[in-house]
mmCIF file of C-alpha atoms and ligand atoms in Angstrom:
data_model
loop_
_atom_site.group_PDB
_atom_site.id
_atom_site.type_symbol
_atom_site.label_atom_id
_atom_site.label_comp_id
_atom_site.label_asym_id
_atom_site.label_seq_id
_atom_site.Cartn_x
_atom_site.Cartn_y
_atom_site.Cartn_z
ATOM 1 C CA MET A 896 0.000 0.000 0.000
ATOM 2 C CA ARG A 897 0.950 3.580 -0.441
ATOM 3 C CA VAL A 898 3.673 5.364 1.493
ATOM 4 C CA ALA A 899 3.375 9.098 2.168
ATOM 5 C CA ALA A 900 5.971 11.523 3.473
ATOM 6 C CA LEU A 901 5.021 14.494 5.624
ATOM 7 C CA VAL A 902 7.628 17.228 5.434
ATOM 8 C CA LEU A 903 7.262 19.508 8.439
ATOM 9 C CA ALA A 904 8.307 23.067 7.647
ATOM 10 C CA ALA A 905 5.840 25.153 9.635
ATOM 11 C CA GLY A 906 8.256 26.261 12.372
ATOM 12 C CA ARG A 907 9.373 29.849 12.847
ATOM 13 C CA GLY A 908 13.093 29.228 12.672
ATOM 14 C CA GLU A 909 13.665 31.504 15.660
ATOM 15 C CA ARG A 910 17.101 30.133 16.548
ATOM 16 C CA LEU A 911 18.259 30.601 12.974
ATOM 17 C CA GLY A 912 17.097 34.230 13.102
ATOM 18 C CA ALA A 913 17.009 34.601 9.317
ATOM 19 C CA GLU A 914 15.036 37.231 7.392
ATOM 20 C CA VAL A 915 13.009 34.541 5.635
ATOM 21 C CA PRO A 916 11.191 31.523 7.117
ATOM 22 C CA LYS A 917 13.612 28.612 7.642
ATOM 23 C CA GLY A 918 12.064 26.532 4.833
ATOM 24 C CA LEU A 919 12.807 29.261 2.313
ATOM 25 C CA LEU A 920 16.374 29.860 3.457
ATOM 26 C CA PRO A 921 18.822 29.048 0.659
ATOM 27 C CA ILE A 922 21.334 26.271 1.370
ATOM 28 C CA ALA A 923 23.976 26.473 -1.364
ATOM 29 C CA GLY A 924 21.504 28.440 -3.470
ATOM 30 C CA ARG A 925 18.455 26.154 -3.098
ATOM 31 C CA PRO A 926 15.751 26.665 -0.429
ATOM 32 C CA LEU A 927 15.969 24.251 2.480
ATOM 33 C CA LEU A 928 12.389 22.967 1.982
ATOM 34 C CA ALA A 929 13.050 22.192 -1.682
ATOM 35 C CA ARG A 930 16.223 20.287 -0.791
ATOM 36 C CA ALA A 931 14.497 18.241 1.919
ATOM 37 C CA ILE A 932 11.717 17.332 -0.512
ATOM 38 C CA GLU A 933 14.176 16.465 -3.285
ATOM 39 C CA GLY A 934 15.776 13.886 -1.004
ATOM 40 C CA LEU A 935 12.393 12.208 -0.642
ATOM 41 C CA VAL A 936 11.403 12.574 -4.300
ATOM 42 C CA ALA A 937 14.616 10.695 -5.148
ATOM 43 C CA CYS A 938 13.346 7.730 -3.122
ATOM 44 C CA ALA A 939 11.158 5.435 -5.213
ATOM 45 C CA ASP A 940 9.488 4.058 -2.064
ATOM 46 C CA ILE A 941 7.655 7.341 -1.395
ATOM 47 C CA ASP A 942 4.401 7.670 -3.344
ATOM 48 C CA VAL A 943 3.248 11.102 -2.229
ATOM 49 C CA ILE A 944 4.864 14.001 -0.341
ATOM 50 C CA VAL A 945 2.785 16.438 1.704
ATOM 51 C CA PRO A 946 4.606 19.635 2.769
ATOM 52 C CA VAL A 947 3.367 21.310 5.962
ATOM 53 C CA VAL A 948 4.227 25.011 5.944
ATOM 54 C CA PRO A 949 3.354 28.238 7.794
ATOM 55 C CA ALA A 950 -0.206 29.297 6.858
ATOM 56 C CA ALA A 951 1.093 32.667 5.623
ATOM 57 C CA GLU A 952 3.653 30.959 3.319
ATOM 58 C CA ARG A 953 1.393 28.481 1.516
ATOM 59 C CA THR A 954 1.326 30.403 -1.747
ATOM 60 C CA ARG A 955 5.086 31.027 -1.799
ATOM 61 C CA CYS A 956 5.829 27.399 -0.955
ATOM 62 C CA ALA A 957 3.380 26.121 -3.571
ATOM 63 C CA ALA A 958 5.187 28.224 -6.186
ATOM 64 C CA LEU A 959 8.567 26.910 -5.042
ATOM 65 C CA LEU A 960 7.452 23.274 -5.261
ATOM 66 C CA ARG A 961 5.300 23.493 -8.397
ATOM 67 C CA GLY A 962 6.105 20.804 -10.910
ATOM 68 C CA MET A 963 7.981 18.576 -8.443
ATOM 69 C CA ASP A 964 7.082 14.933 -8.939
ATOM 70 C CA ARG A 965 4.618 13.386 -6.396
ATOM 71 C CA VAL A 966 4.490 16.577 -4.279
ATOM 72 C CA ALA A 967 0.989 17.536 -3.091
ATOM 73 C CA ALA A 968 -0.221 21.072 -2.363
ATOM 74 C CA PRO A 969 1.273 22.427 0.881
ATOM 75 C CA VAL A 970 -0.993 22.353 3.926
ATOM 76 C CA ALA A 971 -0.936 24.859 6.788
ATOM 77 C CA GLY A 972 0.818 23.777 9.993
ATOM 78 C CA GLY A 973 0.099 24.755 13.592
ATOM 79 C CA ALA A 974 1.670 26.444 16.600
ATOM 80 C CA GLU A 975 3.770 23.475 17.762
ATOM 81 C CA ARG A 976 5.502 20.780 15.731
ATOM 82 C CA GLN A 977 2.966 18.224 16.949
ATOM 83 C CA ASP A 978 0.116 20.446 15.687
ATOM 84 C CA SER A 979 1.787 20.566 12.279
ATOM 85 C CA MET A 980 2.149 16.792 12.296
ATOM 86 C CA ARG A 981 -1.585 16.469 13.093
ATOM 87 C CA ALA A 982 -2.465 18.845 10.236
ATOM 88 C CA GLY A 983 -0.310 16.799 7.871
ATOM 89 C CA LEU A 984 -1.834 13.492 8.986
ATOM 90 C CA ALA A 985 -5.316 14.918 8.421
ATOM 91 C CA ALA A 986 -4.369 15.880 4.859
ATOM 92 C CA LEU A 987 -3.087 12.433 3.796
ATOM 93 C CA PRO A 988 -4.921 10.689 0.975
ATOM 94 C CA PRO A 989 -7.181 7.900 2.312
ATOM 95 C CA ASP A 990 -5.259 5.018 0.710
ATOM 96 C CA VAL A 991 -1.996 5.792 2.517
ATOM 97 C CA GLU A 992 -0.869 2.984 4.826
ATOM 98 C CA TRP A 993 2.618 4.169 5.853
ATOM 99 C CA VAL A 994 3.808 7.646 6.742
ATOM 100 C CA ALA A 995 7.383 8.922 6.863
ATOM 101 C CA VAL A 996 7.555 12.073 8.990
ATOM 102 C CA HIS A 997 10.505 14.240 8.018
ATOM 103 C CA ASP A 998 11.715 17.604 9.322
ATOM 104 C CA ALA A 999 12.362 20.078 6.533
ATOM 105 C CA ALA A 1000 15.196 21.231 8.809
ATOM 106 C CA ARG A 1001 17.125 18.136 7.565
ATOM 107 C CA PRO A 1002 17.728 19.104 3.924
ATOM 108 C CA LEU A 1003 20.574 16.621 3.348
ATOM 109 C CA VAL A 1004 18.522 13.442 3.755
ATOM 110 C CA ARG A 1005 19.516 10.772 1.256
ATOM 111 C CA ALA A 1006 17.167 8.490 -0.662
ATOM 112 C CA ALA A 1007 19.118 5.347 0.300
ATOM 113 C CA ASP A 1008 18.576 6.055 4.007
ATOM 114 C CA VAL A 1009 14.877 6.743 3.404
ATOM 115 C CA THR A 1010 14.596 3.367 1.652
ATOM 116 C CA ARG A 1011 16.234 1.592 4.601
ATOM 117 C CA VAL A 1012 13.997 3.175 7.226
ATOM 118 C CA VAL A 1013 10.825 2.558 5.177
ATOM 119 C CA ALA A 1014 11.821 -1.099 4.788
ATOM 120 C CA ALA A 1015 12.425 -1.432 8.545
ATOM 121 C CA ALA A 1016 9.027 0.109 9.305
ATOM 122 C CA ARG A 1017 7.343 -2.323 6.923
ATOM 123 C CA ARG A 1018 8.961 -5.188 8.847
ATOM 124 C CA HIS A 1019 8.404 -3.855 12.371
ATOM 125 C CA GLY A 1020 5.577 -1.277 12.191
ATOM 126 C CA ALA A 1021 7.689 1.691 13.315
ATOM 127 C CA ALA A 1022 11.285 2.750 12.615
ATOM 128 C CA LEU A 1023 13.525 5.784 12.781
ATOM 129 C CA LEU A 1024 16.918 6.859 11.559
ATOM 130 C CA ALA A 1025 19.413 7.566 14.327
ATOM 131 C CA VAL A 1026 23.154 7.868 14.823
ATOM 132 C CA PRO A 1027 25.285 6.804 17.798
ATOM 133 C CA VAL A 1028 26.217 9.826 19.901
ATOM 134 C CA ARG A 1029 29.853 10.898 19.910
ATOM 135 C CA ASP A 1030 29.806 12.890 23.122
ATOM 136 C CA THR A 1031 29.246 11.494 26.575
ATOM 137 C CA LEU A 1032 25.791 12.629 27.641
ATOM 138 C CA LYS A 1033 25.170 14.076 31.079
ATOM 139 C CA ARG A 1034 21.744 14.572 32.574
ATOM 140 C CA VAL A 1035 22.046 17.952 34.267
ATOM 141 C CA SER A 1036 19.883 19.323 37.033
ATOM 142 C CA GLY A 1037 20.338 22.763 38.585
ATOM 143 C CA GLY A 1038 23.707 23.220 36.868
ATOM 144 C CA ARG A 1039 25.111 19.957 38.248
ATOM 145 C CA VAL A 1040 25.544 16.544 36.737
ATOM 146 C CA ALA A 1041 22.734 14.340 37.956
ATOM 147 C CA GLU A 1042 23.783 11.311 35.938
ATOM 148 C CA THR A 1043 26.137 10.161 33.184
ATOM 149 C CA LEU A 1044 24.223 8.212 30.583
ATOM 150 C CA PRO A 1045 25.835 5.044 29.179
ATOM 151 C CA ARG A 1046 27.158 6.341 25.870
ATOM 152 C CA ALA A 1047 27.070 3.037 24.033
ATOM 153 C CA ALA A 1048 23.307 2.954 24.566
ATOM 154 C CA CYS A 1049 22.679 6.551 23.434
ATOM 155 C CA TRP A 1050 21.620 7.389 19.899
ATOM 156 C CA ALA A 1051 20.576 10.724 18.429
ATOM 157 C CA ALA A 1052 17.208 10.484 16.668
ATOM 158 C CA GLN A 1053 16.908 11.837 13.151
ATOM 159 C CA THR A 1054 14.108 11.911 10.622
ATOM 160 C CA PRO A 1055 12.476 10.391 8.617
ATOM 161 C CA GLN A 1056 10.609 8.358 11.216
ATOM 162 C CA VAL A 1057 8.227 5.907 9.591
ATOM 163 C CA PHE A 1058 5.034 4.413 11.005
ATOM 164 C CA ARG A 1059 1.913 2.574 10.012
ATOM 165 C CA VAL A 1060 -0.498 5.520 9.697
ATOM 166 C CA GLU A 1061 -3.049 4.079 12.115
ATOM 167 C CA LEU A 1062 -0.339 3.570 14.741
ATOM 168 C CA LEU A 1063 0.797 7.202 14.527
ATOM 169 C CA ARG A 1064 -2.819 8.439 14.651
ATOM 170 C CA GLU A 1065 -3.417 6.370 17.791
ATOM 171 C CA ALA A 1066 -0.174 7.603 19.380
ATOM 172 C CA LEU A 1067 -1.074 11.224 18.618
ATOM 173 C CA ALA A 1068 -4.589 10.802 20.043
ATOM 174 C CA LYS A 1069 -3.163 9.395 23.295
ATOM 175 C CA ALA A 1070 -0.576 12.183 23.586
ATOM 176 C CA GLU A 1071 -3.219 14.824 22.990
ATOM 177 C CA ALA A 1072 -5.653 13.286 25.454
ATOM 178 C CA GLU A 1073 -2.866 13.377 28.057
ATOM 179 C CA GLY A 1074 -1.576 16.855 27.152
ATOM 180 C CA PHE A 1075 1.830 15.407 26.181
ATOM 181 C CA GLN A 1076 4.091 17.194 23.668
ATOM 182 C CA GLY A 1077 6.910 15.079 22.274
ATOM 183 C CA THR A 1078 10.092 16.345 20.659
ATOM 184 C CA ASP A 1079 9.812 13.696 17.972
ATOM 185 C CA ASP A 1080 7.122 11.373 16.655
ATOM 186 C CA ALA A 1081 8.641 8.083 17.756
ATOM 187 C CA GLN A 1082 8.295 9.227 21.355
ATOM 188 C CA LEU A 1083 4.509 9.261 20.969
ATOM 189 C CA VAL A 1084 4.553 5.711 19.627
ATOM 190 C CA GLU A 1085 6.941 4.581 22.402
ATOM 191 C CA ARG A 1086 4.342 5.828 24.910
ATOM 192 C CA LEU A 1087 1.925 3.218 23.523
ATOM 193 C CA GLY A 1088 4.463 0.564 24.508
ATOM 194 C CA VAL A 1089 5.077 -0.244 20.840
ATOM 195 C CA PRO A 1090 8.726 -0.973 19.917
ATOM 196 C CA VAL A 1091 10.394 1.379 17.434
ATOM 197 C CA GLU A 1092 13.162 -0.108 15.301
ATOM 198 C CA VAL A 1093 16.409 1.881 15.057
ATOM 199 C CA VAL A 1094 18.092 2.139 11.658
ATOM 200 C CA GLU A 1095 21.606 3.581 11.684
ATOM 201 C CA GLY A 1096 21.543 6.748 9.624
ATOM 202 C CA ASP A 1097 24.234 9.094 8.394
ATOM 203 C CA PRO A 1098 25.665 11.956 10.462
ATOM 204 C CA SER A 1099 25.443 14.171 7.358
ATOM 205 C CA ASN A 1100 21.628 14.131 7.699
ATOM 206 C CA LEU A 1101 22.111 17.056 10.051
ATOM 207 C CA LYS A 1102 19.436 19.361 11.423
ATOM 208 C CA ILE A 1103 19.655 23.043 10.615
ATOM 209 C CA THR A 1104 18.972 24.803 13.904
ATOM 210 C CA TRP A 1105 21.575 27.572 14.326
ATOM 211 C CA PRO A 1106 23.220 29.816 11.704
ATOM 212 C CA GLU A 1107 26.498 27.853 11.848
ATOM 213 C CA ASP A 1108 24.608 24.705 10.785
ATOM 214 C CA VAL A 1109 24.043 26.339 7.394
ATOM 215 C CA GLU A 1110 27.813 26.585 6.828
ATOM 216 C CA LEU A 1111 28.253 22.961 7.818
ATOM 217 C CA ALA A 1112 25.456 21.830 5.488
ATOM 218 C CA GLU A 1113 26.985 23.787 2.611
ATOM 219 C CA ALA A 1114 30.380 22.218 3.253
ATOM 220 C CA LEU A 1115 28.818 18.735 3.251
ATOM 221 C CA LEU A 1116 26.969 19.489 -0.002
ATOM 222 C CA ALA A 1117 30.193 20.707 -1.608
ATOM 223 C CA ARG A 1118 31.898 17.474 -0.590
ATOM 224 C CA ARG A 1119 29.017 15.404 -1.984
ATOM 225 C CA SER A 1120 29.124 17.241 -5.301
ATOM 226 C CA ARG A 1121 32.838 16.368 -5.595
ATOM 227 C CA GLY A 1122 31.761 12.727 -5.346
ATOM 228 C CA PRO A 1123 33.028 9.938 -3.096
ATOM 229 C CA ALA A 1124 36.613 10.455 -1.936
HETATM 230 N N1 CTP B 2090 7.907 22.572 12.784
HETATM 231 C C1 CTP B 2090 6.626 22.624 12.275
HETATM 232 N N2 CTP B 2090 5.650 23.306 12.966
HETATM 233 C C2 CTP B 2090 5.943 23.924 14.121
HETATM 234 C C3 CTP B 2090 7.249 23.850 14.668
HETATM 235 C C4 CTP B 2090 8.235 23.152 13.962
HETATM 236 O O1 CTP B 2090 6.362 22.081 11.210
HETATM 237 N N3 CTP B 2090 4.975 24.593 14.742
HETATM 238 C C5 CTP B 2090 8.955 21.909 12.005
HETATM 239 C C6 CTP B 2090 10.066 22.875 11.617
HETATM 240 O O2 CTP B 2090 9.696 23.621 10.459
HETATM 241 C C7 CTP B 2090 11.258 21.984 11.429
HETATM 242 C C8 CTP B 2090 10.962 20.812 12.354
HETATM 243 O O3 CTP B 2090 9.596 20.926 12.769
HETATM 244 O O4 CTP B 2090 11.418 21.517 10.120
HETATM 245 C C9 CTP B 2090 11.907 20.798 13.566
HETATM 246 O O5 CTP B 2090 11.718 22.002 14.291
HETATM 247 P P1 CTP B 2090 12.865 23.047 14.608
HETATM 248 O O6 CTP B 2090 14.160 22.584 14.066
HETATM 249 O O7 CTP B 2090 12.709 23.425 16.031
HETATM 250 O O8 CTP B 2090 12.460 24.278 13.648
HETATM 251 P P2 CTP B 2090 11.772 25.635 14.057
HETATM 252 O O9 CTP B 2090 10.697 25.376 15.060
HETATM 253 O O10 CTP B 2090 11.382 26.310 12.788
HETATM 254 O O11 CTP B 2090 12.989 26.439 14.710
HETATM 255 P P3 CTP B 2090 13.019 27.207 16.118
HETATM 256 O O12 CTP B 2090 12.632 26.190 17.157
HETATM 257 O O13 CTP B 2090 14.416 27.705 16.220
HETATM 258 O O14 CTP B 2090 12.004 28.321 15.989
HETATM 259 MG MG1 MG B 2091 11.215 24.598 17.009
#
């Protein structure tokens, strides 16, 4: 059955502090949202892509994405990421069975990694891309270390995160009923007690959060365009 991707781009990009909304910020000359979507378009496993954008930017985003293969009309997001995810879920065509939720803030996502995480979700019901952390993680409370987490067990979650649509809808309904806001989608599914499979991703699938992340992304793109070393 059909696989949809939701590309969440309805945030304000406050930490980036750019003149334009984050999705429209050029990364090596191409807007971030367009790059994120291109990574998904390049993956043959994705049948339809639904962008979720700020309500005030729908027209601009539609113009940017016009003519891109399998990309639906952008839908308006909400105040929090989870609200945007809900708006995207509500806009999915009825025959969609699997949904890959992707942050537009990760414009360097590669089709091969999307394929691997979709395949894992098809086998297990829910899967995400993640990378082992490089730093030792401390849980900090009141400016002091409360705990050192076992590094070998710590992974940094990326997107796409892929779920059976009905599972994500159920997880979202439970979170909303309980007033819970997650920082990613897998967390909502975990709260149902459903296992989420981890697929090792690529550190280059970085998230653009701060201005210096743009420089890093551009350096990675330049390296990619030179081809494998
Ligand atoms: N997002 C969204 N709707 C929101 C908030 C976030 O669709 N109400 C999306 C963002 O556009 C982004 C992803 O969720 O692609 C991850 O969010 P983040 O990196 O925090 O982006 P912003 O919320 O835009 O940035 P900031 O928190 O700095 O304002
Ligand atoms: Mg945010």
